[in-house]
Amino acid sequence: MEQNNQAVAMPRIGEPAPAFKAVTTQGEINFPEQYKGSWVILFSHPADFTPVCTSEFMTFATMEDKFAQANCKLVGLSVDGLYSHIAWLRTIKEKIEYKGMKNVEVKFPLIEDITMDVAKAYGMIQPGESNTKAVRAVFFIDPKGIIRAIIYYPLSLGRNFDELYRALIAMQAADEFSIATPADWQPGDEVIVPTAGSCGVAKDRMDGKADMHCYDWFFCTKKLDKDTVLKKILKK
Ligand code: BEZ
């Protein structure tokens, strides 16, 4: 794809996450190598010392333990430098009180990417939106280093972190229980079972002989307890 006369790399779902080494607020990282065995959310924000980004960092940092319980680490990125990152995160901790959150310490690494090398490798620079800032990108990368979901938001739109958590749990449930999850699924809701491989099985399902509810031959759901899901996914 050509944009502004430059080839733009856009990583895709199902592909290995592009590898890089980078300086962060928590030291150097070797990505995604050092995250193998965990899920990791790599996300970008447009700029330090901006309001939407500040609200996002406070929210994500407050939820970090919840993501860790689901074996998921967080890594942020913007095209600002390390000292800007450090000063911004210190300001957040020392000065910002927002929606009941205060004294918020961002403990996950925030990558400095002044060269934009990482942002470009992940398709985070989208010139129609901005040539100089990363859009709000979210990459879900699984324990094998494979990209499993990608979300892009524009600069003006703060993300919904409950939705990121829901998506993480839904993908893990799909892996663990070989199911799919319907619209707006939450743990405890019915899940979708794979389409029947033969007419006989489809007929049994439609006749109510299988332990599931079929809306038609191609659309069957079954119960999956919230406890069963969370016991499998969440660390003690
Ligand atoms: C913000 O985080 O508030 C922001 C950053 C870049 C452009 C617009 C808003």
PDB file of C-alpha atoms and ligand atoms in Angstrom:
ATOM      1  CA  MET A   1       0.000   0.000   0.000  1.00  0.00           C
ATOM      2  CA  GLU A   2       1.317   3.474  -0.873  1.00  0.00           C
ATOM      3  CA  GLN A   3       0.507   6.506   1.213  1.00  0.00           C
ATOM      4  CA  ASN A   4       2.308   9.845   0.975  1.00  0.00           C
ATOM      5  CA  ASN A   5       4.813   8.049  -1.340  1.00  0.00           C
ATOM      6  CA  GLN A   6       5.938   5.789   1.518  1.00  0.00           C
ATOM      7  CA  ALA A   7       5.234   2.087   1.873  1.00  0.00           C
ATOM      8  CA  VAL A   8       3.201   1.640   5.039  1.00  0.00           C
ATOM      9  CA  ALA A   9       3.557  -1.639   6.928  1.00  0.00           C
ATOM     10  CA  MET A  10       0.313  -2.734   8.542  1.00  0.00           C
ATOM     11  CA  PRO A  11       0.681  -5.830  10.723  1.00  0.00           C
ATOM     12  CA  ARG A  12      -2.278  -8.154  10.523  1.00  0.00           C
ATOM     13  CA  ILE A  13      -4.183 -10.487  12.804  1.00  0.00           C
ATOM     14  CA  GLY A  14      -2.629 -13.962  12.799  1.00  0.00           C
ATOM     15  CA  GLU A  15       0.881 -12.691  12.033  1.00  0.00           C
ATOM     16  CA  PRO A  16       3.882 -12.651  14.388  1.00  0.00           C
ATOM     17  CA  ALA A  17       4.192  -9.309  16.187  1.00  0.00           C
ATOM     18  CA  PRO A  18       7.044  -7.302  14.584  1.00  0.00           C
ATOM     19  CA  ALA A  19      10.151  -7.631  16.782  1.00  0.00           C
ATOM     20  CA  PHE A  20      12.058  -4.641  18.175  1.00  0.00           C
ATOM     21  CA  LYS A  21      14.277  -3.527  21.035  1.00  0.00           C
ATOM     22  CA  ALA A  22      13.433  -0.223  22.704  1.00  0.00           C
ATOM     23  CA  VAL A  23      14.167   2.076  25.611  1.00  0.00           C
ATOM     24  CA  THR A  24      11.254   2.468  28.035  1.00  0.00           C
ATOM     25  CA  THR A  25      10.467   4.065  31.369  1.00  0.00           C
ATOM     26  CA  GLN A  26      11.187   0.624  32.890  1.00  0.00           C
ATOM     27  CA  GLY A  27      14.496  -0.007  31.092  1.00  0.00           C
ATOM     28  CA  GLU A  28      15.187  -1.719  27.778  1.00  0.00           C
ATOM     29  CA  ILE A  29      12.773  -4.250  26.374  1.00  0.00           C
ATOM     30  CA  ASN A  30      13.113  -6.941  23.743  1.00  0.00           C
ATOM     31  CA  PHE A  31       9.682  -7.217  22.179  1.00  0.00           C
ATOM     32  CA  PRO A  32       7.847  -9.581  21.903  1.00  0.00           C
ATOM     33  CA  GLU A  33      10.551 -12.076  22.919  1.00  0.00           C
ATOM     34  CA  GLN A  34      10.587 -11.242  26.618  1.00  0.00           C
ATOM     35  CA  TYR A  35       6.785 -11.413  26.765  1.00  0.00           C
ATOM     36  CA  LYS A  36       6.524 -14.974  25.422  1.00  0.00           C
ATOM     37  CA  GLY A  37       4.290 -16.999  27.727  1.00  0.00           C
ATOM     38  CA  SER A  38       2.095 -13.981  28.545  1.00  0.00           C
ATOM     39  CA  TRP A  39      -0.476 -12.050  26.641  1.00  0.00           C
ATOM     40  CA  VAL A  40       0.640  -8.491  26.065  1.00  0.00           C
ATOM     41  CA  ILE A  41      -1.250  -5.390  24.997  1.00  0.00           C
ATOM     42  CA  LEU A  42       0.967  -2.980  23.058  1.00  0.00           C
ATOM     43  CA  PHE A  43      -0.815   0.343  22.741  1.00  0.00           C
ATOM     44  CA  SER A  44       0.099   3.758  21.422  1.00  0.00           C
ATOM     45  CA  HIS A  45      -1.020   7.233  22.398  1.00  0.00           C
ATOM     46  CA  PRO A  46      -0.538  10.465  20.438  1.00  0.00           C
ATOM     47  CA  ALA A  47       1.444  12.577  22.899  1.00  0.00           C
ATOM     48  CA  ASP A  48       2.507  13.033  26.512  1.00  0.00           C
ATOM     49  CA  PHE A  49       0.983  15.928  28.488  1.00  0.00           C
ATOM     50  CA  THR A  50      -2.337  15.771  26.657  1.00  0.00           C
ATOM     51  CA  PRO A  51      -5.712  15.332  28.351  1.00  0.00           C
ATOM     52  CA  VAL A  52      -7.275  12.316  26.605  1.00  0.00           C
ATOM     53  CA  CYS A  53      -3.994  10.386  26.949  1.00  0.00           C
ATOM     54  CA  THR A  54      -3.774  11.326  30.622  1.00  0.00           C
ATOM     55  CA  SER A  55      -7.278   9.999  31.288  1.00  0.00           C
ATOM     56  CA  GLU A  56      -6.362   6.798  29.426  1.00  0.00           C
ATOM     57  CA  PHE A  57      -3.104   6.216  31.305  1.00  0.00           C
ATOM     58  CA  MET A  58      -4.764   6.763  34.666  1.00  0.00           C
ATOM     59  CA  THR A  59      -7.510   4.300  33.758  1.00  0.00           C
ATOM     60  CA  PHE A  60      -5.190   1.638  32.331  1.00  0.00           C
ATOM     61  CA  ALA A  61      -2.703   1.912  35.206  1.00  0.00           C
ATOM     62  CA  THR A  62      -5.547   1.517  37.702  1.00  0.00           C
ATOM     63  CA  MET A  63      -6.591  -1.692  35.907  1.00  0.00           C
ATOM     64  CA  GLU A  64      -3.090  -3.132  35.495  1.00  0.00           C
ATOM     65  CA  ASP A  65      -3.507  -5.748  38.267  1.00  0.00           C
ATOM     66  CA  LYS A  66      -6.763  -6.922  36.723  1.00  0.00           C
ATOM     67  CA  PHE A  67      -5.025  -7.513  33.381  1.00  0.00           C
ATOM     68  CA  ALA A  68      -2.108  -9.206  35.186  1.00  0.00           C
ATOM     69  CA  GLN A  69      -4.587 -11.643  36.794  1.00  0.00           C
ATOM     70  CA  ALA A  70      -5.506 -12.645  33.244  1.00  0.00           C
ATOM     71  CA  ASN A  71      -1.825 -13.195  32.378  1.00  0.00           C
ATOM     72  CA  CYS A  72      -1.639  -9.979  30.367  1.00  0.00           C
ATOM     73  CA  LYS A  73       1.072  -7.318  30.507  1.00  0.00           C
ATOM     74  CA  LEU A  74       0.754  -3.758  29.248  1.00  0.00           C
ATOM     75  CA  VAL A  75       3.248  -1.785  27.149  1.00  0.00           C
ATOM     76  CA  GLY A  76       2.632   1.802  26.030  1.00  0.00           C
ATOM     77  CA  LEU A  77       4.279   3.812  23.257  1.00  0.00           C
ATOM     78  CA  SER A  78       4.369   7.322  21.905  1.00  0.00           C
ATOM     79  CA  VAL A  79       6.798   9.155  19.666  1.00  0.00           C
ATOM     80  CA  ASP A  80       7.885  11.337  22.605  1.00  0.00           C
ATOM     81  CA  GLY A  81      11.263  10.978  24.306  1.00  0.00           C
ATOM     82  CA  LEU A  82      12.097   9.230  27.563  1.00  0.00           C
ATOM     83  CA  TYR A  83      12.446  12.388  29.668  1.00  0.00           C
ATOM     84  CA  SER A  84       9.072  13.650  28.501  1.00  0.00           C
ATOM     85  CA  HIS A  85       7.544  10.289  29.434  1.00  0.00           C
ATOM     86  CA  ILE A  86       9.148  10.364  32.882  1.00  0.00           C
ATOM     87  CA  ALA A  87       8.058  13.959  33.559  1.00  0.00           C
ATOM     88  CA  TRP A  88       4.496  13.283  32.366  1.00  0.00           C
ATOM     89  CA  LEU A  89       4.076  10.126  34.443  1.00  0.00           C
ATOM     90  CA  ARG A  90       5.480  11.934  37.492  1.00  0.00           C
ATOM     91  CA  THR A  91       2.997  14.789  36.964  1.00  0.00           C
ATOM     92  CA  ILE A  92       0.147  12.294  36.734  1.00  0.00           C
ATOM     93  CA  LYS A  93       1.198  10.674  40.015  1.00  0.00           C
ATOM     94  CA  GLU A  94       1.858  13.877  41.911  1.00  0.00           C
ATOM     95  CA  LYS A  95      -0.798  16.243  40.613  1.00  0.00           C
ATOM     96  CA  ILE A  96      -3.727  14.707  38.779  1.00  0.00           C
ATOM     97  CA  GLU A  97      -6.887  13.623  40.517  1.00  0.00           C
ATOM     98  CA  TYR A  98      -9.481  12.413  38.031  1.00  0.00           C
ATOM     99  CA  LYS A  99     -12.731  10.485  38.542  1.00  0.00           C
ATOM    100  CA  GLY A 100     -11.688   9.279  41.981  1.00  0.00           C
ATOM    101  CA  MET A 101      -8.255   8.154  40.752  1.00  0.00           C
ATOM    102  CA  LYS A 102      -5.290   9.849  42.400  1.00  0.00           C
ATOM    103  CA  ASN A 103      -1.658   9.123  43.182  1.00  0.00           C
ATOM    104  CA  VAL A 104      -1.712   6.829  40.139  1.00  0.00           C
ATOM    105  CA  GLU A 105       1.639   5.256  39.392  1.00  0.00           C
ATOM    106  CA  VAL A 106       2.164   3.918  35.877  1.00  0.00           C
ATOM    107  CA  LYS A 107       4.307   0.837  36.473  1.00  0.00           C
ATOM    108  CA  PHE A 108       4.161  -0.679  33.005  1.00  0.00           C
ATOM    109  CA  PRO A 109       6.812   0.316  30.439  1.00  0.00           C
ATOM    110  CA  LEU A 110       6.247   3.304  28.179  1.00  0.00           C
ATOM    111  CA  ILE A 111       8.394   3.123  25.041  1.00  0.00           C
ATOM    112  CA  GLU A 112      10.221   6.171  23.699  1.00  0.00           C
ATOM    113  CA  ASP A 113      10.012   6.162  19.921  1.00  0.00           C
ATOM    114  CA  ILE A 114      11.423   9.457  18.690  1.00  0.00           C
ATOM    115  CA  THR A 115      12.525   7.825  15.436  1.00  0.00           C
ATOM    116  CA  MET A 116       8.978   6.462  14.936  1.00  0.00           C
ATOM    117  CA  ASP A 117      10.561   3.137  13.918  1.00  0.00           C
ATOM    118  CA  VAL A 118       8.294   1.059  16.137  1.00  0.00           C
ATOM    119  CA  ALA A 119       5.204   3.158  15.443  1.00  0.00           C
ATOM    120  CA  LYS A 120       5.752   2.750  11.697  1.00  0.00           C
ATOM    121  CA  ALA A 121       6.375  -0.996  11.962  1.00  0.00           C
ATOM    122  CA  TYR A 122       2.994  -1.335  13.703  1.00  0.00           C
ATOM    123  CA  GLY A 123       1.054   0.983  11.379  1.00  0.00           C
ATOM    124  CA  MET A 124       0.498   3.446  14.218  1.00  0.00           C
ATOM    125  CA  ILE A 125       1.374   6.485  12.086  1.00  0.00           C
ATOM    126  CA  GLN A 126      -1.644   7.088   9.902  1.00  0.00           C
ATOM    127  CA  PRO A 127      -0.950  10.240   7.869  1.00  0.00           C
ATOM    128  CA  GLY A 128      -4.616  10.977   7.170  1.00  0.00           C
ATOM    129  CA  GLU A 129      -4.965  11.485  10.943  1.00  0.00           C
ATOM    130  CA  SER A 130      -1.474  12.794  11.804  1.00  0.00           C
ATOM    131  CA  ASN A 131       2.040  12.679  10.330  1.00  0.00           C
ATOM    132  CA  THR A 132       3.682  13.459  13.636  1.00  0.00           C
ATOM    133  CA  LYS A 133       1.687  11.538  16.253  1.00  0.00           C
ATOM    134  CA  ALA A 134       0.678   7.908  16.644  1.00  0.00           C
ATOM    135  CA  VAL A 135      -3.034   7.144  16.536  1.00  0.00           C
ATOM    136  CA  ARG A 136      -4.553   5.255  19.478  1.00  0.00           C
ATOM    137  CA  ALA A 137      -3.640   1.712  18.422  1.00  0.00           C
ATOM    138  CA  VAL A 138      -4.133  -1.433  20.499  1.00  0.00           C
ATOM    139  CA  PHE A 139      -2.429  -4.731  19.633  1.00  0.00           C
ATOM    140  CA  PHE A 140      -3.378  -7.882  21.551  1.00  0.00           C
ATOM    141  CA  ILE A 141      -0.472 -10.318  21.282  1.00  0.00           C
ATOM    142  CA  ASP A 142      -0.811 -13.880  22.549  1.00  0.00           C
ATOM    143  CA  PRO A 143       1.713 -15.953  24.555  1.00  0.00           C
ATOM    144  CA  LYS A 144       3.261 -17.240  21.307  1.00  0.00           C
ATOM    145  CA  GLY A 145       3.865 -13.710  20.018  1.00  0.00           C
ATOM    146  CA  ILE A 146       1.014 -13.774  17.484  1.00  0.00           C
ATOM    147  CA  ILE A 147      -1.190 -10.723  16.915  1.00  0.00           C
ATOM    148  CA  ARG A 148      -4.742 -11.732  17.828  1.00  0.00           C
ATOM    149  CA  ALA A 149      -6.679  -8.472  17.651  1.00  0.00           C
ATOM    150  CA  ILE A 150      -6.055  -4.889  16.583  1.00  0.00           C
ATOM    151  CA  ILE A 151      -8.067  -1.780  17.391  1.00  0.00           C
ATOM    152  CA  TYR A 152      -7.379   1.716  16.064  1.00  0.00           C
ATOM    153  CA  TYR A 153      -9.008   4.861  17.437  1.00  0.00           C
ATOM    154  CA  PRO A 154      -8.492   8.452  16.256  1.00  0.00           C
ATOM    155  CA  LEU A 155      -6.692  11.079  18.308  1.00  0.00           C
ATOM    156  CA  SER A 156      -9.801  12.650  19.801  1.00  0.00           C
ATOM    157  CA  LEU A 157     -11.413   9.430  21.070  1.00  0.00           C
ATOM    158  CA  GLY A 158     -10.427   7.908  24.409  1.00  0.00           C
ATOM    159  CA  ARG A 159     -10.564   4.114  24.522  1.00  0.00           C
ATOM    160  CA  ASN A 160     -12.915   1.945  26.589  1.00  0.00           C
ATOM    161  CA  PHE A 161     -10.642  -0.152  28.819  1.00  0.00           C
ATOM    162  CA  ASP A 162     -13.467  -2.382  30.017  1.00  0.00           C
ATOM    163  CA  GLU A 163     -13.894  -3.378  26.374  1.00  0.00           C
ATOM    164  CA  LEU A 164     -10.179  -4.179  26.072  1.00  0.00           C
ATOM    165  CA  TYR A 165     -10.508  -6.416  29.140  1.00  0.00           C
ATOM    166  CA  ARG A 166     -13.666  -8.046  27.739  1.00  0.00           C
ATOM    167  CA  ALA A 167     -11.914  -8.738  24.424  1.00  0.00           C
ATOM    168  CA  LEU A 168      -8.911 -10.266  26.230  1.00  0.00           C
ATOM    169  CA  ILE A 169     -11.074 -12.611  28.314  1.00  0.00           C
ATOM    170  CA  ALA A 170     -13.211 -13.527  25.291  1.00  0.00           C
ATOM    171  CA  MET A 171     -10.151 -14.483  23.208  1.00  0.00           C
ATOM    172  CA  GLN A 172      -8.745 -16.542  26.070  1.00  0.00           C
ATOM    173  CA  ALA A 173     -12.118 -18.269  26.545  1.00  0.00           C
ATOM    174  CA  ALA A 174     -12.258 -19.027  22.800  1.00  0.00           C
ATOM    175  CA  ASP A 175      -8.817 -20.665  23.038  1.00  0.00           C
ATOM    176  CA  GLU A 176      -9.529 -22.605  26.239  1.00  0.00           C
ATOM    177  CA  PHE A 177     -13.002 -23.890  25.418  1.00  0.00           C
ATOM    178  CA  SER A 178     -12.948 -24.030  21.569  1.00  0.00           C
ATOM    179  CA  ILE A 179     -15.972 -21.750  21.301  1.00  0.00           C
ATOM    180  CA  ALA A 180     -16.743 -18.326  19.875  1.00  0.00           C
ATOM    181  CA  THR A 181     -18.371 -15.445  21.697  1.00  0.00           C
ATOM    182  CA  PRO A 182     -21.446 -13.558  20.491  1.00  0.00           C
ATOM    183  CA  ALA A 183     -22.064  -9.817  20.442  1.00  0.00           C
ATOM    184  CA  ASP A 184     -21.475  -8.096  23.771  1.00  0.00           C
ATOM    185  CA  TRP A 185     -20.469 -11.394  25.424  1.00  0.00           C
ATOM    186  CA  GLN A 186     -19.471 -11.328  29.063  1.00  0.00           C
ATOM    187  CA  PRO A 187     -18.285 -14.314  31.153  1.00  0.00           C
ATOM    188  CA  GLY A 188     -21.396 -16.283  32.199  1.00  0.00           C
ATOM    189  CA  ASP A 189     -23.292 -15.525  28.961  1.00  0.00           C
ATOM    190  CA  GLU A 190     -23.971 -18.362  26.517  1.00  0.00           C
ATOM    191  CA  VAL A 191     -21.215 -19.085  24.000  1.00  0.00           C
ATOM    192  CA  ILE A 192     -21.365 -20.150  20.381  1.00  0.00           C
ATOM    193  CA  VAL A 193     -20.438 -23.728  19.486  1.00  0.00           C
ATOM    194  CA  PRO A 194     -18.767 -24.544  16.170  1.00  0.00           C
ATOM    195  CA  THR A 195     -21.110 -25.327  13.270  1.00  0.00           C
ATOM    196  CA  ALA A 196     -22.040 -29.034  13.071  1.00  0.00           C
ATOM    197  CA  GLY A 197     -19.761 -31.021  10.765  1.00  0.00           C
ATOM    198  CA  SER A 198     -22.513 -33.308   9.449  1.00  0.00           C
ATOM    199  CA  CYS A 199     -26.244 -33.293   8.725  1.00  0.00           C
ATOM    200  CA  GLY A 200     -26.858 -35.928  11.438  1.00  0.00           C
ATOM    201  CA  VAL A 201     -25.243 -33.815  14.126  1.00  0.00           C
ATOM    202  CA  ALA A 202     -27.053 -30.703  12.882  1.00  0.00           C
ATOM    203  CA  LYS A 203     -30.388 -32.589  13.032  1.00  0.00           C
ATOM    204  CA  ASP A 204     -29.726 -33.791  16.608  1.00  0.00           C
ATOM    205  CA  ARG A 205     -28.982 -30.227  17.581  1.00  0.00           C
ATOM    206  CA  MET A 206     -32.135 -28.890  15.933  1.00  0.00           C
ATOM    207  CA  ASP A 207     -34.186 -31.665  17.601  1.00  0.00           C
ATOM    208  CA  GLY A 208     -32.887 -30.468  20.965  1.00  0.00           C
ATOM    209  CA  LYS A 209     -30.949 -33.718  21.558  1.00  0.00           C
ATOM    210  CA  ALA A 210     -27.648 -31.921  22.164  1.00  0.00           C
ATOM    211  CA  ASP A 211     -27.035 -29.856  25.298  1.00  0.00           C
ATOM    212  CA  MET A 212     -27.373 -26.580  23.433  1.00  0.00           C
ATOM    213  CA  HIS A 213     -29.834 -24.106  22.040  1.00  0.00           C
ATOM    214  CA  CYS A 214     -30.065 -23.819  18.256  1.00  0.00           C
ATOM    215  CA  TYR A 215     -31.620 -20.788  16.599  1.00  0.00           C
ATOM    216  CA  ASP A 216     -31.018 -22.504  13.250  1.00  0.00           C
ATOM    217  CA  TRP A 217     -28.581 -25.172  11.992  1.00  0.00           C
ATOM    218  CA  PHE A 218     -25.735 -22.614  11.738  1.00  0.00           C
ATOM    219  CA  PHE A 219     -26.310 -20.798  15.032  1.00  0.00           C
ATOM    220  CA  CYS A 220     -26.114 -22.846  18.251  1.00  0.00           C
ATOM    221  CA  THR A 221     -25.181 -21.707  21.748  1.00  0.00           C
ATOM    222  CA  LYS A 222     -24.460 -23.499  25.002  1.00  0.00           C
ATOM    223  CA  LYS A 223     -24.066 -22.509  28.622  1.00  0.00           C
ATOM    224  CA  LEU A 224     -20.604 -21.806  29.986  1.00  0.00           C
ATOM    225  CA  ASP A 225     -20.540 -20.837  33.657  1.00  0.00           C
ATOM    226  CA  LYS A 226     -18.830 -17.636  34.662  1.00  0.00           C
ATOM    227  CA  ASP A 227     -16.902 -19.546  37.360  1.00  0.00           C
ATOM    228  CA  THR A 228     -15.710 -22.172  34.865  1.00  0.00           C
ATOM    229  CA  VAL A 229     -14.412 -19.451  32.559  1.00  0.00           C
ATOM    230  CA  LEU A 230     -12.769 -17.345  35.239  1.00  0.00           C
ATOM    231  CA  LYS A 231     -11.229 -20.315  37.079  1.00  0.00           C
ATOM    232  CA  LYS A 232      -9.504 -21.358  33.857  1.00  0.00           C
ATOM    233  CA  ILE A 233      -8.309 -17.887  32.921  1.00  0.00           C
ATOM    234  CA  LEU A 234      -7.575 -15.929  36.069  1.00  0.00           C
ATOM    235  CA  LYS A 235      -4.529 -16.559  38.236  1.00  0.00           C
ATOM    236  CA  LYS A 236      -5.235 -17.204  41.895  1.00  0.00           C
TER     237      LYS A 236
HETATM  238  C1  BEZ B   1      -5.262  14.176  23.900  1.00  0.00           C
HETATM  239  O1  BEZ B   1      -4.747  13.165  24.389  1.00  0.00           O
HETATM  240  O2  BEZ B   1      -5.971  14.902  24.551  1.00  0.00           O
HETATM  241  C2  BEZ B   1      -5.008  14.484  22.458  1.00  0.00           C
HETATM  242  C3  BEZ B   1      -3.798  14.179  21.880  1.00  0.00           C
HETATM  243  C4  BEZ B   1      -3.582  14.494  20.562  1.00  0.00           C
HETATM  244  C5  BEZ B   1      -4.583  15.109  19.832  1.00  0.00           C
HETATM  245  C6  BEZ B   1      -5.806  15.378  20.413  1.00  0.00           C
HETATM  246  C7  BEZ B   1      -6.039  15.065  21.746  1.00  0.00           C
END
